Amino acid sequence: MAILAFLGRRLLAAVLLLGVLSVLTFGLLAASPGGPEQVLLGGRPSTPETRAAIRAEYHLDDPFPVRYARWLGDVLSGDFGTSIAYREPVVNIIAERLPITAGLAAYAVVITVVVGVPLGLIAAIRRGGTLDQGITATSLIALAIPSFALSILLLYGFAVALGWFPVFGVGETPMERIVHLTLPAVALASAQTAIVVRQMRAAALDLDQQDFMTFAKARGLARPTVWIAYALRNAALPVLTVGGLILAANLTGALFVEQAFGLHGLGSLLVGAVGQKDIPIVQMLVLLSGAIVVVVNLLIDLAYLAVDPRVRYGAMEAA
Amino acid sequence: MTLLTVTGLTITGRHLLVDDVDLTVAAGETLGLVGESGSGKSLTARAVAGLLPKGLTATGSVLLGDGAGMQLIGARERVLRSVRGNRISLLMQDPFTMLNPLRTAGLHIAESLPKRPRGGTLREEVVRRLAEVGIDDPAVADRYPFQLSGGMRQRVAMAAALAGDPELLIADEPTTALDATTQHEILMLLRKLQEARGMGVVLITHDLRVAFELCDRVSVMYAGRIVERGPGAHVAKEPAHPYTSGLLAALPSVTRTLPVLTGIPGNVPPAAEVTEVCAFAARCGQATAECTKARPVLRELGAGRHTACLHEVRPRNDHAPEPAPAVQTSRPFFTAEPGEPLLRIEDLRKAYGTHVALGGVALEVRAGESVGVVGESGSGKTTLSRCVLGLVTPDGGRIELAGEDITPRGRRTRAARAHRLVQCVFQDPSTSLNPALTVGSTLAEAAAQGPAEGRLSVADLLDLVGLPAAYAVRKPRALSGGERQRVAIARALAVRPALLICDEPVASLDVSVQAHVLELLRGVSRDLGTSLLFITHDLAVVRQIAERMVVLFKGAVVESGETAGLLDRPRHDYTRRLVASVPPTP
Amino acid sequence: MRAVLITVLALAGLAALVGDAVAPHDPAAQNLVLGAVGPSADHWLGTDELGRDVLSRLLAGAGSALFWPVLVAVGTTLLSTALGLYAGYRGGWVDSLMMRVADLAIAMPGMLVLIVLVGVIGGGYGWAVLAMAVLFTPGDIRVVRSLTLAQRQMAYAEAAYTLGLRPSRIMFRHLLPNLAPTVVASALLSFVAALVSLAGLSFLGIGLPAGTPDWGLMIEENRGLLDLNPLASIAPAALITVVASAATLLGDRLFETMSEGGAR
């Protein structure tokens, strides 16, 4: 019962968020300079006749809520419209660009986990020492550096000056792809790794002071039990909560990193579409990222339910 | 048979914390390790189990077992792990943090069993272990810690700690976080288990009464070292160290009202600063030049008794104590005819969801009188005081103070004059003062809220509570817990209120400091004519301070009357249980 | 360490104030014959593709690069502190409403919304700054509110109420000083976020006309020159990095020392 209520609340919040985002994105068309006709005409010269034709074709004279409802109906049935610049269905263009961004994001997540978790633990174990101070300061700086600045620095250092990595392109074979995507993935991963390091360190330090850890050791429990059933499961909770933050870092970071490295993924597609006022593409990309945010947050909630009985029994709200 | 021999145990972090401690525990024996906060008793316990917090190191010797024994200091973690649980086990203070929140009670016990029986037998074993600690409901095995009460959690923890059938159990303040009646049950359970299993127990406690009630032998710790040890009964009757004697004198009694409560002056010094002298010399009434020349060793007195004092301790003189100094001020305080009703509470009700905090409470406090409100957690005693203070809006009922209706009704309707009539001293000295303000500005601000005529200055107020005027420039963190509570009392008195509510004002203080604060509050009531509404869980404390008292149980008054008569001849079942659960005062 | 951080930020601030005046060249003056060349005595950081002096352009851009983020930081901090204090102290429906809105705003992919809004609707820095303030404030409100809630339940705050002090006095004299470490740290973080976001927008070519001497835009415009004059894009990237890191580290240090000096 408590589980259902919990999930119900979360689903409601998710729907609300997507609703607000969809109104905002749809409103974009109306709010863009020159009005919707100009946007829909793209760069072509307009005559009163063409404008009238556009108005009729897109039902622009209907009131806003009606237009919104119609648009939402289309979106929900999978019709995202046609790109103004490419003259192609939006879905096709996005499908074409998706693999690069997905690969980049996945690569960055792997780096984040492989580097972030151990570094955070090491910092906690060496608390107060030089290594800890180094890791903590570095992670703060990594949080502060904008990904585009880092991209340029990496590009110059490792691709131009040292020549270890290619400057542009994505490569052909899978191996080449990995090599080509390494610098962008590092640039993308740095901020989110910093988040994980800090959270992991804090969780581990907190855990170290918990009575239940001492009590577990005092009973002579086997090391795997202490590490997995006590340390890891309890540390997982606070680290899970930053999942959403990491996602946000990932989504926006991809925009800059793709632009800086000249990768043709969804990020650079969005930047281009914004520049060209290619509203249908912008709309779908915004909705897509909203949906990703919502889905990931729901997954985090489910993970909470699985790990923490207090959430399951409704005694505590997930953070 | 000796189970544990500790010699020269010294613990250092950034500073010296525990200095050269010796202990022995035999099978079937309970050793009490007594001391106030900062004495190093808990660290000693942790060091014995090899579980010191990071950054602290122990030197000396901890031998486990008879004869040559097994050296635990410097032992590898693997060795320690093989010993913990099945030879030494540790029970900690706080049942709310000791259990893994993500694991069921049964799993805590099952995972601690030495040989894991399988399937049905495992379940049976867990149920048997639960029954051993007095939990007869097998369903408890499937509950998570957050679904259990504090007492139940402590029982589960005890079952888990004993699952490996250790020879020695170290219990670190196992009942401090619990209510009085639960506390008593858990202590009795501990004694029963100790006898049934014939194990050795090291009981660490700040409460002398508990130590004397439960322990065969007692070691008293002060500033990181042992100052006295011996059989409990003897130490209680004839303390051989002035510190022990001082602690005993400071203990309030539930059976009689002491004319004067004498605390120990000053504060505990850090262990590192007193390595070459008697640690207690600076606070001792009997100290001579010799005491600060060299560090006194624990000398034998015979009959298993040792003391680290060079002198013969003067016997406690209960009959002619110096009278407490009067609490004086030239400014008039609120006055009403003594005996006139001052606070009148009628049918006060408050519920939080389905939980009834107050189910129709009536109470009266007359001018100049001090009334105690006694109850355990969940009794509604704090809700009661918060209603009078306007911090909680009751669901129904009426609160009248000095003829004015001050019942809080929704926000921002607090009667304008209410704050000059009633003030409060809160429990926790660590949060009772604003850390960002100096003592002086806190007091000046408070005084400005009182009537302009006859306003007390900061120096007056500090003097009133026995603090030097120089404290005005200090920030709270430069004050000890007892000093902070004094400032909090001065702040409350600054508006010269008619009624002072004291919400467990001494519950977080050490016993030697507690006596000072209680004596001060008694003076406030006696010399200033301020009425007190004294909220507490501690019957011995209420006996010292309140003329009348009421007993609250689950939001209702179950008994009320003159304090002495009520405590000597309790009528209600619950009051009887409360009185019975107080350990006897030596 | 702290002195170093403050010096770095002070130098950046100085550049923002007098950068235009001390620039050795006209930041807009082109020299197409010269083109992009590396550092020389005349052009310490070299020139860009159009032969414009990189150092002068950096100095000229310092003002807008730092002024707007300071504005965002001051604005969001004042707003979020006031609202967070109020919501945390008073509770009630105002609090509930604010928290629902904050939940929603926090769940939004903020930078994305910013890019789309400013990119599509236009309006330049002014709009971007406003949108940023709207995006940053809810998160800060939540932090201030939860701290206020915690402080409000402490005995000293209840004593202040019991003494009959006015709510405004309790909030500003009693609660606020104890929130100060967090407020100061989050103000510096807002500054960093705004600096990075604004530079990011111009890096994407959003919000500013091409040719403006702006750090973010310089990185973008000159990133093709990594072989001819790498400094043209590396210098602004390094500047942003240094300023952002210094502000973040300083915020962290200030939080630590203020927390120790205050409560416990």
PDB file of C-alpha atoms in Angstrom, chain B residues 333-343 364-371 401 421 497-500 521-533 545-548:
ATOM      1  CA  PHE B 333      10.625  40.202  40.417  1.00  0.00           C
ATOM      2  CA  PHE B 334       7.064  39.539  39.457  1.00  0.00           C
ATOM      3  CA  THR B 335       5.154  39.137  42.661  1.00  0.00           C
ATOM      4  CA  ALA B 336       1.793  37.700  43.391  1.00  0.00           C
ATOM      5  CA  GLU B 337       0.376  36.775  46.750  1.00  0.00           C
ATOM      6  CA  PRO B 338       1.991  33.450  47.605  1.00  0.00           C
ATOM      7  CA  GLY B 339      -0.574  30.723  47.209  1.00  0.00           C
ATOM      8  CA  GLU B 340      -2.625  32.589  44.593  1.00  0.00           C
ATOM      9  CA  PRO B 341      -3.192  30.482  41.483  1.00  0.00           C
ATOM     10  CA  LEU B 342      -0.701  31.547  38.804  1.00  0.00           C
ATOM     11  CA  LEU B 343      -0.964  28.972  36.029  1.00  0.00           C
ATOM     12  CA  GLU B 364      -2.368  24.247  38.542  1.00  0.00           C
ATOM     13  CA  VAL B 365       0.712  26.099  39.711  1.00  0.00           C
ATOM     14  CA  ARG B 366       0.366  28.624  42.543  1.00  0.00           C
ATOM     15  CA  ALA B 367       2.515  31.685  42.953  1.00  0.00           C
ATOM     16  CA  GLY B 368       5.914  30.912  44.430  1.00  0.00           C
ATOM     17  CA  GLU B 369       5.400  27.188  44.126  1.00  0.00           C
ATOM     18  CA  SER B 370       7.438  24.653  42.194  1.00  0.00           C
ATOM     19  CA  VAL B 371       5.584  21.822  40.540  1.00  0.00           C
ATOM     20  CA  LEU B 401      -1.572  32.606  33.395  1.00  0.00           C
ATOM     21  CA  LEU B 421       4.997  36.061  32.485  1.00  0.00           C
ATOM     22  CA  PRO B 497       8.903  36.179  34.691  1.00  0.00           C
ATOM     23  CA  ALA B 498       6.337  34.887  37.141  1.00  0.00           C
ATOM     24  CA  LEU B 499       6.739  31.328  35.935  1.00  0.00           C
ATOM     25  CA  LEU B 500       9.858  29.518  34.811  1.00  0.00           C
ATOM     26  CA  LEU B 521      17.043  26.654  40.361  1.00  0.00           C
ATOM     27  CA  ARG B 522      16.037  25.925  43.932  1.00  0.00           C
ATOM     28  CA  GLY B 523      17.475  29.302  44.884  1.00  0.00           C
ATOM     29  CA  VAL B 524      15.515  31.007  42.095  1.00  0.00           C
ATOM     30  CA  SER B 525      12.316  29.544  43.435  1.00  0.00           C
ATOM     31  CA  ARG B 526      13.147  30.179  47.092  1.00  0.00           C
ATOM     32  CA  ASP B 527      14.754  33.619  46.932  1.00  0.00           C
ATOM     33  CA  LEU B 528      13.122  35.285  43.933  1.00  0.00           C
ATOM     34  CA  GLY B 529       9.648  33.876  44.433  1.00  0.00           C
ATOM     35  CA  THR B 530       9.506  32.665  40.824  1.00  0.00           C
ATOM     36  CA  SER B 531       7.224  29.685  40.308  1.00  0.00           C
ATOM     37  CA  LEU B 532       8.730  26.641  38.624  1.00  0.00           C
ATOM     38  CA  LEU B 533       7.135  24.095  36.351  1.00  0.00           C
ATOM     39  CA  ILE B 545      13.142  20.560  43.505  1.00  0.00           C
ATOM     40  CA  ALA B 546       9.364  20.254  43.445  1.00  0.00           C
ATOM     41  CA  GLU B 547       6.920  20.689  46.313  1.00  0.00           C
ATOM     42  CA  ARG B 548       4.108  19.137  44.370  1.00  0.00           C
TER      43      ARG B 548
END
